[in-house]
Coordinates of C-alpha atoms in Angstrom, one line a residue:
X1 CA 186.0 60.0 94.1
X2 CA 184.5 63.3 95.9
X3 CA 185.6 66.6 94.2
X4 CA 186.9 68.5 97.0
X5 CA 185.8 72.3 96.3
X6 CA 188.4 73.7 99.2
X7 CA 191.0 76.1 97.7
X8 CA 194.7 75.2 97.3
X9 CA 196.8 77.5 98.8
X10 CA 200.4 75.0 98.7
X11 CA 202.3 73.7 95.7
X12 CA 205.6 72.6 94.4
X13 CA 207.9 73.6 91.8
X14 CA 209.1 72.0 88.7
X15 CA 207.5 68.2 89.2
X16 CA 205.0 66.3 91.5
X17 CA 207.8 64.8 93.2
X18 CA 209.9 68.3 93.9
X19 CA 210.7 69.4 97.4
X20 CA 210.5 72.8 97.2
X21 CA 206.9 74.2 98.2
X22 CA 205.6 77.9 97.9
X23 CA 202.5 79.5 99.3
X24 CA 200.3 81.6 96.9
X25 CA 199.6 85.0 97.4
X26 CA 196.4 86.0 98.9
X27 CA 196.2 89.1 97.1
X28 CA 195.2 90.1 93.5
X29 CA 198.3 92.9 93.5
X30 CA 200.8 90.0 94.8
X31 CA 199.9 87.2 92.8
X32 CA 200.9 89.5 89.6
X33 CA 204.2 90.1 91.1
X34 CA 204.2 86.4 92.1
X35 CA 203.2 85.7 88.2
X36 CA 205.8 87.8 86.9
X37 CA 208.5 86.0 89.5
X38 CA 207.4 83.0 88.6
X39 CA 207.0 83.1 84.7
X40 CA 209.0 80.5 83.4
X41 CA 208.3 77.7 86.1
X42 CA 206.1 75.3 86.9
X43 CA 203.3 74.6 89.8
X44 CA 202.2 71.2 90.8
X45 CA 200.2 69.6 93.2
X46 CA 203.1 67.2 94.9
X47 CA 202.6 63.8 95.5
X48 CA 204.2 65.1 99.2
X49 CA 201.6 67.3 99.7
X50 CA 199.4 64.2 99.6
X51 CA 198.0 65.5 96.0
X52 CA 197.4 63.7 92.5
X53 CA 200.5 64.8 90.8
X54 CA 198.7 66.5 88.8
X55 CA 200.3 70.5 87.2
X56 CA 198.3 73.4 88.4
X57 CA 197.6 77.1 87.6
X58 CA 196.8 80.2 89.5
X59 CA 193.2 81.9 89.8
X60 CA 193.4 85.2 90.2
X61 CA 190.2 87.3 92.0
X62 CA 189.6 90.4 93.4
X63 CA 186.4 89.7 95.2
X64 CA 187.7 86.7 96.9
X65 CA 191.0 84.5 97.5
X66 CA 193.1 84.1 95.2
X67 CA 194.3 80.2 95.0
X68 CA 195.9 77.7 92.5
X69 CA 193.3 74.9 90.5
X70 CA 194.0 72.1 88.2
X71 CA 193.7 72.4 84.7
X72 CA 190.1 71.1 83.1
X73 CA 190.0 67.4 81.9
X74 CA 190.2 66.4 78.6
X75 CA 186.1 66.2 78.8
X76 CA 186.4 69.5 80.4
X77 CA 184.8 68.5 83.3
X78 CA 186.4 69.8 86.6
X79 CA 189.5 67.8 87.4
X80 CA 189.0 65.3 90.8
X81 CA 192.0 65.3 93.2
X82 CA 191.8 63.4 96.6
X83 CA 194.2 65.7 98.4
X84 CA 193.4 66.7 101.6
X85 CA 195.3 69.5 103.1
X86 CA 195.2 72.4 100.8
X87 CA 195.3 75.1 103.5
X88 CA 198.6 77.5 103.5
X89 CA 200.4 75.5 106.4
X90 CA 199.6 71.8 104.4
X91 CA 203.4 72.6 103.3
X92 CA 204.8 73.0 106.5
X93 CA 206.8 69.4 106.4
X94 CA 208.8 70.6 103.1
X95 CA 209.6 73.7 105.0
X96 CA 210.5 72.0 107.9
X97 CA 212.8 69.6 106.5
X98 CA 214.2 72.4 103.9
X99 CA 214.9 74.1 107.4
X100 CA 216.7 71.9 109.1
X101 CA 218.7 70.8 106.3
X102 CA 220.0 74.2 105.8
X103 CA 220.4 74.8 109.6
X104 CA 222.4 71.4 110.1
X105 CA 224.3 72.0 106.9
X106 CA 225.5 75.7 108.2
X107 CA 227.1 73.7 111.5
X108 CA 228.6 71.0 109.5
X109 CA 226.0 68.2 110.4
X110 CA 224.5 65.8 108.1
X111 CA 220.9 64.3 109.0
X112 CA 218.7 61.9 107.6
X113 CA 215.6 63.6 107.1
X114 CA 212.0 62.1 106.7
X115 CA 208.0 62.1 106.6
X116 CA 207.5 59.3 109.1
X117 CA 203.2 58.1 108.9
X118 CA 203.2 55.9 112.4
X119 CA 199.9 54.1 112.3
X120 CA 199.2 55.4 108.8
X121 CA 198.4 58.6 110.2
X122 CA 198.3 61.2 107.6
X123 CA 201.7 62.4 105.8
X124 CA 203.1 65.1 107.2
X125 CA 202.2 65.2 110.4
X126 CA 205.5 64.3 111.8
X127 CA 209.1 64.7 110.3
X128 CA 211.7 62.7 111.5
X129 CA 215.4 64.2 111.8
X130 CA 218.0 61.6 112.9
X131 CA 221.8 62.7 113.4
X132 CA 225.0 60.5 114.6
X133 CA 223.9 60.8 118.2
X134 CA 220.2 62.0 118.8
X135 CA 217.2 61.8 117.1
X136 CA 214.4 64.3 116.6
X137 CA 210.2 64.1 115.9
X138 CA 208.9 67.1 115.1
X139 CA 204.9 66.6 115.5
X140 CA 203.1 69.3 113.7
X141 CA 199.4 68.2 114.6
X142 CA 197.8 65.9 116.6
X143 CA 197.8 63.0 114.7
X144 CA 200.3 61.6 116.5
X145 CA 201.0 61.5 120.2
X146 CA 204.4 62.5 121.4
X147 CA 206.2 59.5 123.5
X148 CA 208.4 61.7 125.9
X149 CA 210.6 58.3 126.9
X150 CA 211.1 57.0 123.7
X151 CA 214.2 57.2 121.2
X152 CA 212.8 60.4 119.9
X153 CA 213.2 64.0 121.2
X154 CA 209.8 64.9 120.8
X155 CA 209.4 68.7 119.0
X156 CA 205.8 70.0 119.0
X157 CA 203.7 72.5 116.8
X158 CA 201.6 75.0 118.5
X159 CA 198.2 72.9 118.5
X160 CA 199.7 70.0 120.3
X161 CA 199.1 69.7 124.0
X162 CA 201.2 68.8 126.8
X163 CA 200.2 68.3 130.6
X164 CA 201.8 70.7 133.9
X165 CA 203.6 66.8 135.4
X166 CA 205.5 66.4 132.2
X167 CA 207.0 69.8 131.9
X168 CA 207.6 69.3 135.2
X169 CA 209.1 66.4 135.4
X170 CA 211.0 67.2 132.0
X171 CA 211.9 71.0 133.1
X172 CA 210.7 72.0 129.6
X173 CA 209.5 71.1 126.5
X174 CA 210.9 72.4 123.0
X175 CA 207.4 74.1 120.5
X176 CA 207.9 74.2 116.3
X177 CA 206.2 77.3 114.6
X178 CA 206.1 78.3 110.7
X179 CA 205.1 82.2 110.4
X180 CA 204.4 83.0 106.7
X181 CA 207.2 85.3 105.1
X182 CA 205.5 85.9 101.6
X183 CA 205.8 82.9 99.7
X184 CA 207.5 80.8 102.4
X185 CA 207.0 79.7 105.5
X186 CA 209.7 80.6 108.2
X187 CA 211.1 78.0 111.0
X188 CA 210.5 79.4 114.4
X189 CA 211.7 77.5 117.8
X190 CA 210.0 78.1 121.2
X191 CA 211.3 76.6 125.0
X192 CA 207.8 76.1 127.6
X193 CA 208.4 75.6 130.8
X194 CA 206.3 75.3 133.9
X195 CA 204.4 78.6 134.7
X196 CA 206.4 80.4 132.1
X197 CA 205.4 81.8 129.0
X198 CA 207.0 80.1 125.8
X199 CA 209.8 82.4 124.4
X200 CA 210.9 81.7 120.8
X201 CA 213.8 82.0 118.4
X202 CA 215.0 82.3 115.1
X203 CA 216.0 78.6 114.2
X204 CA 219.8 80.2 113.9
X205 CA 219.9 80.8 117.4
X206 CA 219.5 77.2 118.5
X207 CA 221.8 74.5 118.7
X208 CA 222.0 71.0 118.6
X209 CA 224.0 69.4 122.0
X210 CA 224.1 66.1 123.4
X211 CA 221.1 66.8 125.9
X212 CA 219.7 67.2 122.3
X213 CA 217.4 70.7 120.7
X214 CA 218.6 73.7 123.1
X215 CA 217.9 77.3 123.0
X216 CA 219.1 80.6 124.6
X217 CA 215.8 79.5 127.1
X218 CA 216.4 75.7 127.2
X219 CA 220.2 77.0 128.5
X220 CA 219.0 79.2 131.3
X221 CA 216.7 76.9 132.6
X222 CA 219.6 74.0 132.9
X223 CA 221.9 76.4 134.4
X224 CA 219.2 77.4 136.6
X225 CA 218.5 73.6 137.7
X226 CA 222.1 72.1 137.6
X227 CA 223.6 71.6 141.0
X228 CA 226.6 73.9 141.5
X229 CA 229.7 71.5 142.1
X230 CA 230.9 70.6 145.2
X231 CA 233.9 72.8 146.0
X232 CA 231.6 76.1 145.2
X233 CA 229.4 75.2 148.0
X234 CA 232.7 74.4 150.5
X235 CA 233.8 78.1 149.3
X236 CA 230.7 79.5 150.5
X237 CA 230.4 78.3 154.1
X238 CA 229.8 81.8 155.3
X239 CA 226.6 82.3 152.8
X240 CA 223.8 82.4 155.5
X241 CA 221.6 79.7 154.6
X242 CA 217.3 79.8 155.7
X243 CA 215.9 78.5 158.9
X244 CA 213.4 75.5 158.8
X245 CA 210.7 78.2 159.3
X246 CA 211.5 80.0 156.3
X247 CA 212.0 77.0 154.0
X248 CA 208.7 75.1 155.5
X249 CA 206.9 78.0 154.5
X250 CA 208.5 78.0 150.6
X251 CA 207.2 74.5 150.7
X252 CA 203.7 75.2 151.8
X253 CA 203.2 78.0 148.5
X254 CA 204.9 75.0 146.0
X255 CA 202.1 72.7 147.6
X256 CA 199.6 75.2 147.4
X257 CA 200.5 76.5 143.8
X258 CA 200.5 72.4 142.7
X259 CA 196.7 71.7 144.0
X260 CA 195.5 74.6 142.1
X261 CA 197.1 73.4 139.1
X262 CA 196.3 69.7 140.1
X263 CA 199.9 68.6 139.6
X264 CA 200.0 65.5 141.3
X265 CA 203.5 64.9 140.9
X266 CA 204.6 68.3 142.4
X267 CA 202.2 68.2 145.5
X268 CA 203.8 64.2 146.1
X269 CA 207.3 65.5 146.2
X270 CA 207.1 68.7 148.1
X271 CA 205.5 66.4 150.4
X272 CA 208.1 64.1 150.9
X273 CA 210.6 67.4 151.1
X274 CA 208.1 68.3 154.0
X275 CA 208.8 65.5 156.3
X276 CA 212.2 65.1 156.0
X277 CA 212.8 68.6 156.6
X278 CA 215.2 68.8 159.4
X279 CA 215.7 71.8 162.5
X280 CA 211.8 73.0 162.3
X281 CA 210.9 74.3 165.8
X282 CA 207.4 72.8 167.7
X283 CA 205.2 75.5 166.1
X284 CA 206.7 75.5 162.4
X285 CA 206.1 71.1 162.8
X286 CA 202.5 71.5 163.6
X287 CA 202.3 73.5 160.7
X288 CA 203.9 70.9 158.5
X289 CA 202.2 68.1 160.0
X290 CA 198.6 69.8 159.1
X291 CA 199.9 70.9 155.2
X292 CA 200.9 67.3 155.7
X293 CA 197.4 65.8 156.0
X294 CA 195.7 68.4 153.7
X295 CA 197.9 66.8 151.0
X296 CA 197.6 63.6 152.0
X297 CA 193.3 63.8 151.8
X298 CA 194.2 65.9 148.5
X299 CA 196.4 63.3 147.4
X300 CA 193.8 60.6 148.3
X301 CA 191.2 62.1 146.6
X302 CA 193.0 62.7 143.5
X303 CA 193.9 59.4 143.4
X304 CA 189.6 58.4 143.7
X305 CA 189.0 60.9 140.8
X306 CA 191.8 59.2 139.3
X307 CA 190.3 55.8 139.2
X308 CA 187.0 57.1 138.7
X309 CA 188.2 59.0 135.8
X310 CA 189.7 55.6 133.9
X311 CA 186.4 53.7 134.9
X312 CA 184.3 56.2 133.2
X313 CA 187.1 56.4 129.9
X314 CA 186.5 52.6 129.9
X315 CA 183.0 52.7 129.9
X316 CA 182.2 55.1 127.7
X317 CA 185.4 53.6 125.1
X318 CA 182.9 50.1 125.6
X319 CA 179.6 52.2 124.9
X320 CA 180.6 53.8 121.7
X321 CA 180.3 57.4 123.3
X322 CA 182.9 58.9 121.3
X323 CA 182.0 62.6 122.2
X324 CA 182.4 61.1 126.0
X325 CA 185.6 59.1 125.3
X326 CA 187.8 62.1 123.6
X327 CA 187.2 64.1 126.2
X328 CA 188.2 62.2 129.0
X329 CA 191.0 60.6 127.1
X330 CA 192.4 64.4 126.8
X331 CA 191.7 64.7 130.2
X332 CA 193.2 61.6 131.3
X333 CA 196.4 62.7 129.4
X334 CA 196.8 66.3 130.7
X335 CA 196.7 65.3 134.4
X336 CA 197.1 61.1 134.4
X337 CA 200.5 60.9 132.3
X338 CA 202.5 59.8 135.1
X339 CA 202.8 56.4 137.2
X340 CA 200.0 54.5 134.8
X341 CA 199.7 50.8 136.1
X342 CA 199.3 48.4 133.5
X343 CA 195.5 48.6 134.0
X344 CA 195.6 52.7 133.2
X345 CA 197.7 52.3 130.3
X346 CA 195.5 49.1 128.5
X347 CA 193.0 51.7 129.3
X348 CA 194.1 54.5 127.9
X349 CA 195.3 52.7 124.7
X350 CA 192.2 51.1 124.3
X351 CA 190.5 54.5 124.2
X352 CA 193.3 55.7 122.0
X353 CA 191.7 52.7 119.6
X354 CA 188.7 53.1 119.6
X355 CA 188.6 57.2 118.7
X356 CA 191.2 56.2 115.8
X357 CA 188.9 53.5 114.3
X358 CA 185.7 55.9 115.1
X359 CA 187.5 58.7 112.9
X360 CA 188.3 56.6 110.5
X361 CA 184.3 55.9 110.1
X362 CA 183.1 59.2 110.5
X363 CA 185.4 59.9 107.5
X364 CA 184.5 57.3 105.5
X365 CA 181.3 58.1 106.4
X366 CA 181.4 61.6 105.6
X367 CA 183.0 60.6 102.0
X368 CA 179.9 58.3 101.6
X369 CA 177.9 61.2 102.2
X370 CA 179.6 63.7 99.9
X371 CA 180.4 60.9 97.2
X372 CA 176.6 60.5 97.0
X373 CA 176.0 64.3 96.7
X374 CA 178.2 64.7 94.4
X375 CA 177.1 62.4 92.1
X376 CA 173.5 63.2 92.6
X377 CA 174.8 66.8 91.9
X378 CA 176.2 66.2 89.0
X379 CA 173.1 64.2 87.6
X380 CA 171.1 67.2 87.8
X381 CA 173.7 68.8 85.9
X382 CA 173.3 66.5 83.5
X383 CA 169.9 66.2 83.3
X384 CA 170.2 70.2 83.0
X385 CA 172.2 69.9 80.7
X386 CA 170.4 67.2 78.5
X387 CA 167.0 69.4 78.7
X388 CA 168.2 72.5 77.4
X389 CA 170.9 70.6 74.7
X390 CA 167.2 68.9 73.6
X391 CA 164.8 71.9 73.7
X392 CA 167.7 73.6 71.7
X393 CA 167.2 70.9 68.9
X394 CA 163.6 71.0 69.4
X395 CA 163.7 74.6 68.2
X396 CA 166.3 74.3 65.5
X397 CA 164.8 71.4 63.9
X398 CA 160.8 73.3 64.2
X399 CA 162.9 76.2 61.9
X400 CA 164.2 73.9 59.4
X401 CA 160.8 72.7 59.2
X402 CA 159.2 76.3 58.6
X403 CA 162.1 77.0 56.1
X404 CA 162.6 74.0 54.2
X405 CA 159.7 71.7 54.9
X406 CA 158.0 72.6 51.6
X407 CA 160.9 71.2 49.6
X408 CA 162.0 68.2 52.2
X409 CA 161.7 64.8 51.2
X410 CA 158.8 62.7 52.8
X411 CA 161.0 60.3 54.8
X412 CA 163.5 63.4 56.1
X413 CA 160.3 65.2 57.6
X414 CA 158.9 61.8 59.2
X415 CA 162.0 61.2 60.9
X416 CA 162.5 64.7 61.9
X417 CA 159.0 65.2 63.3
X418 CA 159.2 61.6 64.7
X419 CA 162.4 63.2 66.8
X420 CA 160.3 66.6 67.7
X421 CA 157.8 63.9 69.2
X422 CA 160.5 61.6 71.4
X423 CA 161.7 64.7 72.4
X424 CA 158.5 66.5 73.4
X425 CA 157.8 63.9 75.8
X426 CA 161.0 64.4 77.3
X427 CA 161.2 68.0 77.8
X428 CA 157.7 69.2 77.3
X429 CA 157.9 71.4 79.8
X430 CA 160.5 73.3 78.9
X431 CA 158.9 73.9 75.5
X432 CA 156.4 77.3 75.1
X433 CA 152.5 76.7 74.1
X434 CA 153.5 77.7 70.3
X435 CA 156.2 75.6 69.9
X436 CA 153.9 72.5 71.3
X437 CA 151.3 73.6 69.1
X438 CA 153.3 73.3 65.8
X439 CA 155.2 70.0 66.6
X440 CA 151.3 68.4 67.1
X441 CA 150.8 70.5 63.9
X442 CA 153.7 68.9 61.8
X443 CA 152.5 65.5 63.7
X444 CA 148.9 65.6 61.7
X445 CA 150.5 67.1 58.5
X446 CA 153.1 63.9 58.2
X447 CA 150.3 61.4 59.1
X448 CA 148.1 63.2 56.5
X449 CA 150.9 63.1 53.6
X450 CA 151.3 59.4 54.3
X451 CA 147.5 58.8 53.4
X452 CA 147.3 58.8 49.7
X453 CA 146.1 61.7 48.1
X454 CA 142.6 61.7 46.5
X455 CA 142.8 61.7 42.6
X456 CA 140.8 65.3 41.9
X457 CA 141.0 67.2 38.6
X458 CA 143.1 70.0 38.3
X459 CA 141.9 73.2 39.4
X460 CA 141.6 75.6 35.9
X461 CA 142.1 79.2 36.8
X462 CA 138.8 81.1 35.4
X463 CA 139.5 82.9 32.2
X464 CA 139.4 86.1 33.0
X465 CA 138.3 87.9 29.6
X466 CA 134.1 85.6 30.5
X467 CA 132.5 86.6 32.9
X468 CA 131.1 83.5 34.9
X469 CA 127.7 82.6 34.3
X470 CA 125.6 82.4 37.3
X471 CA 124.7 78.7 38.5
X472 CA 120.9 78.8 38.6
X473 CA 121.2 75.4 40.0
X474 CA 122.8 76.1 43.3
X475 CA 121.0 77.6 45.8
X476 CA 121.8 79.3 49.2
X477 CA 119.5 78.1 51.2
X478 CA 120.4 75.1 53.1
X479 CA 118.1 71.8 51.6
X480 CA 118.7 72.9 48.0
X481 CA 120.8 70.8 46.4
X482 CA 123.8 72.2 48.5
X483 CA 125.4 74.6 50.5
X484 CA 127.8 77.7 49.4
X485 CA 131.2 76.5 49.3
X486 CA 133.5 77.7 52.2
X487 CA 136.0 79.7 50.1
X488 CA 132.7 81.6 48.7
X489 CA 131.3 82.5 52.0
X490 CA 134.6 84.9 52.5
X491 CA 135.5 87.7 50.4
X492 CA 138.3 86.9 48.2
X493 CA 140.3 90.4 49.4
X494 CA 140.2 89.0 52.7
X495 CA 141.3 85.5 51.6
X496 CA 145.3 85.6 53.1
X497 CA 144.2 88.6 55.9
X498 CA 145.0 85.9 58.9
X499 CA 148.0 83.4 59.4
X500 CA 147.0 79.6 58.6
X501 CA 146.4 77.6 61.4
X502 CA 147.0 74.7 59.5
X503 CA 150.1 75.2 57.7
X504 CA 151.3 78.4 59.1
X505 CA 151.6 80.3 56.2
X506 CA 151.7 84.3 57.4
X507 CA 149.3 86.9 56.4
X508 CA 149.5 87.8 52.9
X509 CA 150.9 84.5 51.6
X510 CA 149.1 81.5 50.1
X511 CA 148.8 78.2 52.1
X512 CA 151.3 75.3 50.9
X513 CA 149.5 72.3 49.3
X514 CA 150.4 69.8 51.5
X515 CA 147.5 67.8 49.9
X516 CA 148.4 67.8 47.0
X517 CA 145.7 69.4 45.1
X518 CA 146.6 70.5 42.4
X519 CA 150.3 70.7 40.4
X520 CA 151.8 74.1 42.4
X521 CA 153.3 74.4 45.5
X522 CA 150.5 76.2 46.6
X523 CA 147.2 75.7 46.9
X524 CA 145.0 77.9 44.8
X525 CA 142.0 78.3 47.5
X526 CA 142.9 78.6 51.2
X527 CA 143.1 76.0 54.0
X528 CA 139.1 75.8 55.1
X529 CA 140.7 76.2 58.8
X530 CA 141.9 79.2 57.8
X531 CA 138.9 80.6 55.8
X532 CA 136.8 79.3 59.0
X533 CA 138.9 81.9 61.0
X534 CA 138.0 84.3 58.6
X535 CA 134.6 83.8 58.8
X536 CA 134.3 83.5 62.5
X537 CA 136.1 86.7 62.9
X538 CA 134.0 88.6 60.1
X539 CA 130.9 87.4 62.2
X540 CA 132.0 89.0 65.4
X541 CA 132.8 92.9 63.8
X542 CA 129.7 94.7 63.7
X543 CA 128.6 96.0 60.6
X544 CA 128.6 99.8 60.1
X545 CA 125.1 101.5 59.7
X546 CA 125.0 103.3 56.3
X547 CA 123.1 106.3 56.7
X548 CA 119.7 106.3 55.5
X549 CA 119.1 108.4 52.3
X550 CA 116.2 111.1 52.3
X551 CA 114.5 111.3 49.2
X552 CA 115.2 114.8 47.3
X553 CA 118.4 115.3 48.9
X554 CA 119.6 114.4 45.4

């Protein structure tokens, strides 16, 4: 599973399963007070929020949002969750139903109250409320699409869209909006109507009735609608009512309005209003009869596009064109709601099928994709990781070399400098020149140990009180009976003035006898690699003139 790096704004209080969400604070200054409020409790991220059940802290920043995170695995590798809405409105179906309940309870109504997932559309998308005599969906994305002439009273959040022929054919349509209240969300209801603005209210102002949701809105606009009973309109006989001029003319703005909105519906029943409008004079029909025509060619042609417009959503459905398909199934909903055939609506649902399995591949898709960089992700980290955890051995096993190699058993040292070597080959390049140089070093000085060691006398240390006797045998001169020996070729003085190349033994200090010559620990001449370096850099210093001596100046 993909480790989802978005920040979770939303938990719950007390256990997974718990009801009761709350929003973190943004802010470094509020989450303390939040912190401090909060002390004794508990946050989790809730199985209703669609999370792993899993307890949470909070993170606090000052240079970014603040946001809750789970606690570390026991490996201390970050902790996975699958959850997918972690935004600060991914709680809105708790607050919704924590809402209503309240609101219903206040009035003295009981309601069943739940997260329906139709089509196993995500949870908390819709919440169902269902009392003794109506029933409520509250649809707070798009997930799922509102069915105005089913059992439900549809509710809908701000995001969800609904065409000009259903609010006028329903007179209005009731919104849903949470509006964050600092570590809440509060309810807020809202009445749109047909070329009206949507006016909201406080969830306390609303009511439930048998026509189902009102509000102070949803009342004027029923009062406005209702026809006034028959005995008001006998006690108002004298009330002057318009000519056929006057009311033709009120017609021919509604018709106008309509086509510029393309409300099909509304330009098809002012229509019909048209001609059977009774009392018009010669000049007033003429008018109506042209409007008439105009609408009817309108109506015609809307009817083409119409057709046109489900051809082109079938085709493109068939093709695979989803980009094509979603938009002119949003299309085909905003102005083709109405009067579907049978044809239209197989249509339409078709469509409706294919963008829902599409999604579902472009998701799975997309958590393919970021499965796959996670995982390569973390093998680099890994791989990171298991370089520098081996060039970190590399260089504390090359010091307990230098410190205790002199003393170290024969096998320890093979298998330790066996281990420099396996790791060298994996992380040489994260290795300096000198530490390279002294693992091939310790390389030859184990295979040379493992060579038995050449039985030689011991070295006797000159007594110092006899003078050595000069060997009148040897000669300088190369094809005498030998050369000078190395270690007399270099000054004794300057014996130990360079570091041993060899065995590494600093300036000043006498090389180990790692060939065992000898009883000591040390050897009693100096490596020849190191006298060599001696010598070679003795034969690059000039030598300084000594001034030339006059005779008499003594």
């Amino acid at each position: 599973m993909r480790r989802d790096k978005r920040q979770i704004q939303t938990a719950v209080l007390g256990s997974a399963d718990s009801e009761e969400p709350l929003v973190l604070p943004l802010e470094a200054i509020e989450l303390d007070a939040f912190r401090s409020f909060h002390e004794h409790d508990s946050f989790w991220c809730g199985l209703l929020l669609g999370g792993c059940g899993g307890q949470l802290t909070t993170k606090l920043y000052t240079d970014r949002v603040c946001h809750f995170a789970h606690h570390a695995g026991p490996d201390g590798q970050p902790h996975v969750c699958g959850r997918r809405a972690r935004s600060v409105n991914s709680a809105d179906h708790l607050y919704v139903k924590s809402a209503a309940t309240a609101w219903l309870s206040s009035r003295g109504t009981r309601a069943a109250i739940d997260f329906a997932q139709p089509d196993a559309n995500p949870l908390g998308s819709v919440v169902d409320i269902r009392l003794a005599h109506k029933k409520l969906r509250v649809h707070l994305d798009q997930s799922v699409a509102p069915q105005w002439d089913g059992e439900h009273e549809p509710v809908l959040g701000v995001s969800v869209p609904v065409d000009h022929d259903t609010l006028i054919r329903r007179w209005y349509v009731n919104r849903i909006r949470l509006d964050s209240d600092g570590t809440s969300r509060r309810v807020r209801i809202g009445t749109e109507a047909f070329a009206r603005p949507t006016e909201w209210f406080a969830l306390d102002e609303c009511e439930m009735t048998e026509r189902g949701l009102s509000t102070p809105a949803v009342e004027r606009i029923v009062q406005s609608r209702s026809t006034p009973p028959p005995t008001l309109r006998a006690t108002r006989t004298d009330r002057k009512q318009p000519d056929a001029r006057t009311r033709a003319h009120v017609l021919f703005r509604r018709i106008e309005e309509a086509r510029l909105v393309g409300a099909v519906v509304v330009v098809a029943r002012v229509s019909h209003t048209l001609e059977t409008l009774e009392g018009a004079d010669q000049e007033t029909q003429a008018q109506i009869n042209t409007v008439l025509e105009d609408a009817t060619v309108w109506l015609q042609k809307q009817a083409v596009a119409r057709q046109e417009m489900f051809f082109r959503l079938s085709d493109a459905a068939a093709g695979g064109d989803v980009q094509e398909t979603r938009g002119l199934l949003a299309h085909v909903n905003a102005i083709a709601a109405h009067d579907r055939t049978d044809t239209e609506t197989q249509t339409a649902a078709a469509a409706a099928t294919f963008l829902a399995g599409a999604l579902r591949e472009q998701e799975e898709t997309a958590r393919r994709l970021n499965a796959a960089a996670e995982a390569k992700e973390e093998a680099r980290r890994r791989t990171a990781w298991e370089k520098a955890n081996a060039v970190a051995r590399v260089r504390t096993t090359l010091r307990t070399l230098r410190r205790n190699g002199r003393t170290m058993l024969g096998t320890e040292k093979r298998r330790k400098v066996a281990m420099l070597t396996d790791l060298a080959d994996k992380v040489g390049d994260q290795l300096t020149r000198s530490e390279i140089n002294q693992i091939k070093a310790w390389k030859v000085r184990v295979q040379r140990e493992r060579k038995p060691a050449p039985v030689l006398p011991v070295q006797r240390n000159p007594d110092p009180e006899r003078s050595p006797k000069p060997d009148r045998d040897r000669n300088t001169d190369t094809g005498q009976q030998g050369e000078v020996r190395l270690h007399q070729q270099v000054a004794r003085a300057d014996w130990y003035s360079e570091t041993c190349p060899r065995c590494y033994a600093r300036s000043g200090k006498p090389c180990d006898n790692d060939d065992r010559v000898g009883p000591g620990r040390t050897r009693q001449l100096p490596h020849d690699e190191r006298l060599r370096r001696i010598r070679l850099r003795s034969s690059r210093q000039p030598r300084e003139k000594r001034p030339r001596r006059e005779k008499g100046s003594e």
